[in-house]
Short mmCIF file of C-alpha atoms and ligand atoms in Angstrom, two decimals:
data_model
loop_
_atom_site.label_atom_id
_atom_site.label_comp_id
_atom_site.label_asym_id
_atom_site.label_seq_id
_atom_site.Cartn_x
_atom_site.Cartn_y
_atom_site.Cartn_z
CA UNK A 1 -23.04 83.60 48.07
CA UNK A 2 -23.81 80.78 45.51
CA UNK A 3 -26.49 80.23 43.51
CA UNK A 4 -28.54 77.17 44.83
CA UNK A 5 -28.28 74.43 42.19
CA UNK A 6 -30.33 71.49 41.28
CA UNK A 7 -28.98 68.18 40.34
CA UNK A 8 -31.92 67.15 38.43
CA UNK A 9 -31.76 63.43 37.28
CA UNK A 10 -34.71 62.70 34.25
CA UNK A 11 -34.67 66.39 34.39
CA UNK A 12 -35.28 65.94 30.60
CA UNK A 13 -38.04 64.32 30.91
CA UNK A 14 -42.31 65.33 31.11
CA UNK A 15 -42.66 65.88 34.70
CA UNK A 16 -38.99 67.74 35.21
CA UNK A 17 -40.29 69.39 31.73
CA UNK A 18 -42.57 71.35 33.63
CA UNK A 19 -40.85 71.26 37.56
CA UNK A 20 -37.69 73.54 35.69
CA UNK A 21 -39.54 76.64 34.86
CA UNK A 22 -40.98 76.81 38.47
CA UNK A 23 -37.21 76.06 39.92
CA UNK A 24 -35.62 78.95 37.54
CA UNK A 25 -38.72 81.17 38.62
CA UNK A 26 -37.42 81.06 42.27
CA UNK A 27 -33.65 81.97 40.79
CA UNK A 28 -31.99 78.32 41.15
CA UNK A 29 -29.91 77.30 38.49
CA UNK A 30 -30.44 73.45 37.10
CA UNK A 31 -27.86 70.65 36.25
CA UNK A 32 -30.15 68.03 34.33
CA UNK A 33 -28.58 64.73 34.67
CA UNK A 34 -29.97 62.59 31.91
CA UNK A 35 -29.15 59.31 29.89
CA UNK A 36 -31.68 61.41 27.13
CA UNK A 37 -33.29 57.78 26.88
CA UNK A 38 -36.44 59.54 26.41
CA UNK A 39 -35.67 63.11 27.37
CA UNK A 40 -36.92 65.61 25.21
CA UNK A 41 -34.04 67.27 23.49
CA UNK A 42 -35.49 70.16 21.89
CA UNK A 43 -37.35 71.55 25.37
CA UNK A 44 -34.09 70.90 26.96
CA UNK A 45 -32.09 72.75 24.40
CA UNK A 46 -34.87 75.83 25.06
CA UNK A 47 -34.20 75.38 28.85
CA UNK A 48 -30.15 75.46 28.37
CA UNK A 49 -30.90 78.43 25.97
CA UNK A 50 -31.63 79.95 29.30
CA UNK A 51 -28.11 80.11 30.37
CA UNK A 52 -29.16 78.88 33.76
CA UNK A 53 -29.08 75.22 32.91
CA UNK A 54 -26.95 72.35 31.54
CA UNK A 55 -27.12 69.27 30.68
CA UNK A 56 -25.24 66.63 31.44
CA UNK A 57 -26.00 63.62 29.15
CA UNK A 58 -24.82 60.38 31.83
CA UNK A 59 -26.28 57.22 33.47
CA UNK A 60 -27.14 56.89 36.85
CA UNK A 61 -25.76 53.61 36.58
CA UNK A 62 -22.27 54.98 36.55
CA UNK A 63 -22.25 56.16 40.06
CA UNK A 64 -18.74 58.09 39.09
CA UNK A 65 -20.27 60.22 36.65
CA UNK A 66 -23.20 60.77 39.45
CA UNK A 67 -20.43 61.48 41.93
CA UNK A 68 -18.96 64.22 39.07
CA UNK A 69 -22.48 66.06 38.17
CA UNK A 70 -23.35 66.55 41.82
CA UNK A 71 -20.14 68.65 42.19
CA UNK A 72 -21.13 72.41 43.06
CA UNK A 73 -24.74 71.24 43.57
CA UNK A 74 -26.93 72.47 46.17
CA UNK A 75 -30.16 70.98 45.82
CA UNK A 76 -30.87 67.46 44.17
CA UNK A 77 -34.38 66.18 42.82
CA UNK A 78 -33.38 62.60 41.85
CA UNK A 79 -35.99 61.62 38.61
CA UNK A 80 -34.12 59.05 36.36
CA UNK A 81 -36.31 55.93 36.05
CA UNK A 82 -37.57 52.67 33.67
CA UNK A 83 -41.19 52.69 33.80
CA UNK A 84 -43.39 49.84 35.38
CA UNK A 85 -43.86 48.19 32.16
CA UNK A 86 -40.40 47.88 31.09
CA UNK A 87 -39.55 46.93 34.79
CA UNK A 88 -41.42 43.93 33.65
CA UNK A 89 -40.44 43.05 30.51
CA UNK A 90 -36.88 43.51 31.61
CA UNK A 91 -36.00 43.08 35.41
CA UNK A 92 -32.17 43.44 34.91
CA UNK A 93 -32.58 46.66 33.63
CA UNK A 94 -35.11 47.96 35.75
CA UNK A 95 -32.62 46.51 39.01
CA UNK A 96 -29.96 48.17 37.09
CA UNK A 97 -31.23 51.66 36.86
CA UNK A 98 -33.76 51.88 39.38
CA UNK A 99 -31.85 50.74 42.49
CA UNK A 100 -28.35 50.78 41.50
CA UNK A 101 -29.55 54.58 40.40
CA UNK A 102 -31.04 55.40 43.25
CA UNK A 103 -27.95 54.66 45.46
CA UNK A 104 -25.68 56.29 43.32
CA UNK A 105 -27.42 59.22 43.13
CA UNK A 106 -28.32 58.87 47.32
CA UNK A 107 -24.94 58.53 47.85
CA UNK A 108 -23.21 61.49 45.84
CA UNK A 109 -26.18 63.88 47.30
CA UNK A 110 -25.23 62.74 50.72
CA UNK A 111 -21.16 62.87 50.26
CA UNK A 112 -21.28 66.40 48.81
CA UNK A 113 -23.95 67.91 51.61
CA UNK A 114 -27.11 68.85 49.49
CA UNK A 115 -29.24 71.11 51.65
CA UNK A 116 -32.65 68.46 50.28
CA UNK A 117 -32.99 65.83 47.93
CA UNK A 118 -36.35 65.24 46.55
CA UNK A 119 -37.48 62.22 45.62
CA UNK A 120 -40.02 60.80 42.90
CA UNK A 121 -41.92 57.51 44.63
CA UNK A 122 -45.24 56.34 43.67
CA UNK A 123 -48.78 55.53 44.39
CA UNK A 124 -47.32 51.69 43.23
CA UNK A 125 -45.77 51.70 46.34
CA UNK A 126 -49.08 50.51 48.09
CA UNK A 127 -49.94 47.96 45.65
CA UNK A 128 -53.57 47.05 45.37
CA UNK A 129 -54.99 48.90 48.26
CA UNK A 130 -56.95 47.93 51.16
CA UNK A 131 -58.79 50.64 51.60
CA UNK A 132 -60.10 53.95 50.27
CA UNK A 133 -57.84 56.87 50.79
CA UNK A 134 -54.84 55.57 50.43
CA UNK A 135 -52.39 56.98 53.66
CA UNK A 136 -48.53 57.21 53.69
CA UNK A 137 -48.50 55.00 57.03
CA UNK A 138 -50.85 52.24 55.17
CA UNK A 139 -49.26 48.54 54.37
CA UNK A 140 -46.92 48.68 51.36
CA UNK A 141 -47.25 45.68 49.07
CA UNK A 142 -45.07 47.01 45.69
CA UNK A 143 -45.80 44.06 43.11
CA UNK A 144 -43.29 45.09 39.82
CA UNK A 145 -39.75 45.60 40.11
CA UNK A 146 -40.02 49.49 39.06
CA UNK A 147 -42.35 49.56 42.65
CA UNK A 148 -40.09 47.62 44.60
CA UNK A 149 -37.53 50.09 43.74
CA UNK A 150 -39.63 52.92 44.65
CA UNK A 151 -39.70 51.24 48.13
CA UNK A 152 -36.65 50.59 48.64
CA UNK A 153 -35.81 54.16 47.85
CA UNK A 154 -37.74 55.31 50.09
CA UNK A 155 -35.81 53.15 52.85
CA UNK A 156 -32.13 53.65 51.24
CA UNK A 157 -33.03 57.81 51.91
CA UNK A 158 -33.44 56.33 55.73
CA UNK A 159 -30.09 54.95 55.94
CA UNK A 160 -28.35 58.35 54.35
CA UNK A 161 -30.39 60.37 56.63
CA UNK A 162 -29.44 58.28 59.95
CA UNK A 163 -25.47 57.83 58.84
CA UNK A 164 -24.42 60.93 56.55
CA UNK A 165 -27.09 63.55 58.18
CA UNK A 166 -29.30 63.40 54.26
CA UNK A 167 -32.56 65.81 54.41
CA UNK A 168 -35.05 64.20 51.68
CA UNK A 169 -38.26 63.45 50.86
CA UNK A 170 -40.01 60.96 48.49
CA UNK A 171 -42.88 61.96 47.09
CA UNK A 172 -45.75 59.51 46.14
CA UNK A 173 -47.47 60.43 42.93
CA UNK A 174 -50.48 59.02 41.88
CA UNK A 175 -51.35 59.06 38.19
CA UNK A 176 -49.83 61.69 36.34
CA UNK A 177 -51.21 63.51 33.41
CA UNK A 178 -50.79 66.73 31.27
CA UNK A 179 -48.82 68.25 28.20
CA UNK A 180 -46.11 66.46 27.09
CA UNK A 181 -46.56 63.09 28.15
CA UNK A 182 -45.87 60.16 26.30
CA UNK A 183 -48.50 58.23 25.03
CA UNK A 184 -47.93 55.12 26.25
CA UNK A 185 -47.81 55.76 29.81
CA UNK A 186 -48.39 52.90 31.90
CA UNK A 187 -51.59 53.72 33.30
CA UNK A 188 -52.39 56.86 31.87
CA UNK A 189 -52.29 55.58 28.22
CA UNK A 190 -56.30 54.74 28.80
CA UNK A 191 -56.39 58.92 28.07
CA UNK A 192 -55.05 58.52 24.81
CA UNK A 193 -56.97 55.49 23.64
CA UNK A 194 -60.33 56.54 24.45
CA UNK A 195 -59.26 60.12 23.01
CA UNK A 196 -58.00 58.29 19.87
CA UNK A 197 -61.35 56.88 19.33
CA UNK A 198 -63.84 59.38 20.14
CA UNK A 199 -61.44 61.59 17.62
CA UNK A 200 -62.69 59.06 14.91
CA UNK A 201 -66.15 59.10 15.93
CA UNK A 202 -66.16 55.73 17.76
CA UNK A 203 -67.14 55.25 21.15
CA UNK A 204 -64.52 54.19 23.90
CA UNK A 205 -64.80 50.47 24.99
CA UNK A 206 -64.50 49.68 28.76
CA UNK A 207 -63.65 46.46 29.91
CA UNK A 208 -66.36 45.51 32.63
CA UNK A 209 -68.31 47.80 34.10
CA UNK A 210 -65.29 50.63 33.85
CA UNK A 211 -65.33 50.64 38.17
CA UNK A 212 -61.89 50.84 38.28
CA UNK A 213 -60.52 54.22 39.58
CA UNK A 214 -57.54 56.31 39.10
CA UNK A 215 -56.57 59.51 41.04
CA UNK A 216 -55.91 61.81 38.36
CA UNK A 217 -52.99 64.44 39.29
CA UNK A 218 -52.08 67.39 36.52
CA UNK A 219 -48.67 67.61 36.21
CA UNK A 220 -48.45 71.41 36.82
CA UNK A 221 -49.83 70.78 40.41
CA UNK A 222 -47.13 67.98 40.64
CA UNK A 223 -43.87 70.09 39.71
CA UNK A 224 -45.34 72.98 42.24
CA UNK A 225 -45.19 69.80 44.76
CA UNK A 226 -41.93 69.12 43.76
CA UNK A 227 -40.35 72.19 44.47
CA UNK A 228 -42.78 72.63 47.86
CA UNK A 229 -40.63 69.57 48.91
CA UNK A 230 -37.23 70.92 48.16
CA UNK A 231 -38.42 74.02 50.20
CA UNK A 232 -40.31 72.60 52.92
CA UNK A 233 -39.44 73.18 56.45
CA UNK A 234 -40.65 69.50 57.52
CA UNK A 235 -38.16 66.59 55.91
CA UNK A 236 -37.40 62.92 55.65
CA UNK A 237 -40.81 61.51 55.05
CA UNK A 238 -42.90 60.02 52.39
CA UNK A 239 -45.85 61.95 50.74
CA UNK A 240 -48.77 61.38 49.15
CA UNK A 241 -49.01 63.79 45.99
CA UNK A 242 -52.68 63.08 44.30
CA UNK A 243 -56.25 64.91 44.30
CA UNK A 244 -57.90 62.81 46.75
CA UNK A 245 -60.66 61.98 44.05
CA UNK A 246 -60.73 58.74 42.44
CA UNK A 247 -62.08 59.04 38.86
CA UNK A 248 -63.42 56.03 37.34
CA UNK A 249 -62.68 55.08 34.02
CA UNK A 250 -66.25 55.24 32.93
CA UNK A 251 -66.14 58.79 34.42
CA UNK A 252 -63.18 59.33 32.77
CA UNK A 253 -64.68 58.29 29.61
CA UNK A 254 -67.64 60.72 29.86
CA UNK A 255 -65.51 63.65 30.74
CA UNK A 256 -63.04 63.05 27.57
CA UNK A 257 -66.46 62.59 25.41
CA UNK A 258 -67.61 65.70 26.67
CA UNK A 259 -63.96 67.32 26.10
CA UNK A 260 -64.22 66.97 22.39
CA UNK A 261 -67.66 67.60 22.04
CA UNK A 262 -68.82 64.75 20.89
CA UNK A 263 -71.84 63.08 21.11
CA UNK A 264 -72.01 58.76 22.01
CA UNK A 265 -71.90 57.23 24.84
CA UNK A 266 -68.86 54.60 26.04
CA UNK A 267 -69.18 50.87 24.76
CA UNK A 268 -69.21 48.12 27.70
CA UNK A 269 -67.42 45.23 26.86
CA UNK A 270 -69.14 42.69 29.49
CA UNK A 271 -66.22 40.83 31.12
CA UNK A 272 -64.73 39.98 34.41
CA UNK A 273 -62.22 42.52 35.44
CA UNK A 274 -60.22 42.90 38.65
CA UNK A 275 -60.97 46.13 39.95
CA UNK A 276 -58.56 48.20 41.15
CA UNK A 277 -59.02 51.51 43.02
CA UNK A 278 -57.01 54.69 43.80
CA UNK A 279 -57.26 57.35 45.73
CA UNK A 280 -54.77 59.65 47.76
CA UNK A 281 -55.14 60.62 50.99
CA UNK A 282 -53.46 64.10 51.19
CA UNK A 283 -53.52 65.40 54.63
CA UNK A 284 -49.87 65.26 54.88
CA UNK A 285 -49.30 67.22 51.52
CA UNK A 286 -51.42 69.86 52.99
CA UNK A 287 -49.95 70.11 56.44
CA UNK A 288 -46.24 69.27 55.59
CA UNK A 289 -45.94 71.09 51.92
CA UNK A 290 -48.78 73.59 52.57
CA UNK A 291 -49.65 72.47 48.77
CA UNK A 292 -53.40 71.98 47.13
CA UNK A 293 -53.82 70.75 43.80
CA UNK A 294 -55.57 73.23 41.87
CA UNK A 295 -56.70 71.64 38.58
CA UNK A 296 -60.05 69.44 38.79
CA UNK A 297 -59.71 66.84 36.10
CA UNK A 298 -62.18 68.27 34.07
CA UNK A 299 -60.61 71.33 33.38
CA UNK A 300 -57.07 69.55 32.95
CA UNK A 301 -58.80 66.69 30.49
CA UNK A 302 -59.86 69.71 28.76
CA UNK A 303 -57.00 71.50 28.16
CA UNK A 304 -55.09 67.99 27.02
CA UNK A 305 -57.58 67.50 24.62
CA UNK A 306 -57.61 71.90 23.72
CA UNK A 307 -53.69 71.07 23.63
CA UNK A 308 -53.55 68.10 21.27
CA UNK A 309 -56.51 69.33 18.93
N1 LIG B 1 -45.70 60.03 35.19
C1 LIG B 1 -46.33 59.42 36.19
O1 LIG B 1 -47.56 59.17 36.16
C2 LIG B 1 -45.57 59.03 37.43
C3 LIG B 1 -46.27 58.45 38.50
C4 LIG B 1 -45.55 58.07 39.64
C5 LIG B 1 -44.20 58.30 39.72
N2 LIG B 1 -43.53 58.86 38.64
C6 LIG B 1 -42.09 59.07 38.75
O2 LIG B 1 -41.77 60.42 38.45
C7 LIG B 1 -40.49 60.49 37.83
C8 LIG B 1 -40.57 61.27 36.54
O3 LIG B 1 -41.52 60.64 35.69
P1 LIG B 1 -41.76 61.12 34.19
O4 LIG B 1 -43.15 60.72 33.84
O5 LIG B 1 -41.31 62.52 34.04
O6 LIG B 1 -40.75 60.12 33.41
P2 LIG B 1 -40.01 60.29 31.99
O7 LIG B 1 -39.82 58.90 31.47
O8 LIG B 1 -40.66 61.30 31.14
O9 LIG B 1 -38.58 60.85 32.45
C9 LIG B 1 -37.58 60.02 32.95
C10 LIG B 1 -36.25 60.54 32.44
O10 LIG B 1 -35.22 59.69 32.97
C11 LIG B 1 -34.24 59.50 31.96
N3 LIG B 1 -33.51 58.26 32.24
C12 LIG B 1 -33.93 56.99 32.06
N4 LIG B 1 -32.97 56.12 32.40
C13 LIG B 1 -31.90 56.87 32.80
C14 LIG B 1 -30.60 56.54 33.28
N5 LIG B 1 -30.21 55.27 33.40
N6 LIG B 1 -29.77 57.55 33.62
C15 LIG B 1 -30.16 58.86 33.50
N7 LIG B 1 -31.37 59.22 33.03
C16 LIG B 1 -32.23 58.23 32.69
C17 LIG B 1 -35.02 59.46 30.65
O11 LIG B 1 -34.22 59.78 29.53
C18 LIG B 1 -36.11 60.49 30.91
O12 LIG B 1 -35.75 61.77 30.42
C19 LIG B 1 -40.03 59.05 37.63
O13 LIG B 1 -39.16 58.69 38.68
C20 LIG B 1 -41.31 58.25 37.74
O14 LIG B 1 -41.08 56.94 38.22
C21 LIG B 1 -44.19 59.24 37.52
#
């Protein structure tokens, strides 16, 4: 029999960074697709070291080259993305790779019969939310181009499971955080900021009353969601990946204060903010990937800041 093999798209990237190990753990081999944009060469040279993976360095764009990597592949976790901001800044690009992308790499999974294809959505998908926690079935309202993509994603996966028989599921993570993350994230980049200044003894400033929330999710309880979902017995739906627990960024400020050891308290900067919320509600997770994330933010703040000390 085969080995099961992962077409891995990003796969050189921070969250795939720390999904591989897990995947070569359970004995698959990996085929990281990746423009190496941002990828992380030196972890992915470790990973090929391995002799279980390889990379191959392409574009989703090029829905050919797609079509080529997915040959032999079992398995497909589909990764490859522009971020929200540069969605922004550049909506041609973000159009470009995140939808054209998407359907290339939909469409090879489909044509060559992967048993699952796991999909990275987002929390953006909802927008601002309505209400607190935030449920798969809930009104999606994306707002950037990198969320409309995430979307539509979501409903191109629909079409390839009702016409070519495709088993997926998109997984909506909330804010991601952990070792090896770039610094600018969109929204987690409020880590390193505050981090940066309580390092030089100043106090971090928040912007109105610091109300607004994130749900922090460590990125070791993400990849063991990731690979739930490429194992899962349930298929073809959308799922919330978070904590549940909404962390405000004055919390968030205390707990990073109280990570380095330092002694001040945040700076309010009084000013009129719009106030944005988040928090998953994970019910499905549970039931569907029989998954639990396992790392309060505390501890996982504490070990970022233990890590980058
Ligand atoms: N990090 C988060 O907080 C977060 C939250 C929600 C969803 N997500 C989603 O999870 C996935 C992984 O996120 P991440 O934080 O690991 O991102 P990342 O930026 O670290 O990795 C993305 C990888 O995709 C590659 N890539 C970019 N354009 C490409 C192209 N055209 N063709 C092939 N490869 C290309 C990059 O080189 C990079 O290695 C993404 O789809 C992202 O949208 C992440």
């Amino acid at each position: 029999m085969s080995v099961p093999t992962v077409f891995f798209s990003g796969g050189a990237g921070f969250i795939a960074s720390h999904t591989i190990p897990i995947l070569l753990e359970r004995g698959y081999r990996v085929r990281i697709f990746d423009s190496m944009l941002r990828g992380d060469r030196d972890r992915v040279d470790e990973f090929c070291a391995t002799g279980q993976v390889d990379l191959v360095e392409g574009d989703v764009r090029y829905g050919g080259a797609v079509q080529h990597a997915m040959r032999g592949c079992t398995h497909a976790i589909h990764f490859a993305t522009v971020s929200i901001n540069k969605s922004i800044a550049d909506p041609y690009e973000s159009v470009d790779i995140n939808v054209i992308g998407n359907h290339n790499v939909f469409a090879a999974a489909a044509d060559h019969g992967v048993k699952r294809l796991v999909f990275a959505s987002s929390a953006s998908v909802y927008g601002d939310p309505q209400k607190l926690p935030m449920h798969e079935d809930d009104v999606l309202q994306p707002l950037t181009p990198y969320c409309i993509s995430k979307r539509m994603g979501e409903d191109l996966l629909g079409f390839y499971q009702r016409t070519k028989g495709l088993s997926w599921m998109a997984l909506r993570f909330f804010n991601v955080y952990g070792p090896g993350q770039k610094t600018e994230a969109y929204y987690t980049s409020v880590i390193n900021t505050f981090l940066r200044r309580i390092r030089s003894g100043e106090p971090p400033v928040i912007d109105g009353r610091g109300d607004q929330s994130m749900d922090f999710v460590h990125v070791t309880d993400i990849a063991r969601a990731v690979v739930a979902a490429l194992e899962s017995e349930r298929d073809n739906l959308p799922v919330n990946v978070g904590t549940g627990v909404d962390t405000s960024i004055a919390q968030l400020a205390k707990i990073l204060i109280a990570a380095v050891g330092a002694s001040m308290e945040p700076q309010f900067n009084p000013r009129d903010v719009l106030v944005s919320r988040r928090a998953a509600d994970i019910t499905r997770a549970r039931e569907v990937l029989g998954w639990e994330p396992t790392v309060p933010v505390e501890k996982g703040m504490a070990d970022l800041v233990r890590a980058s000390a």
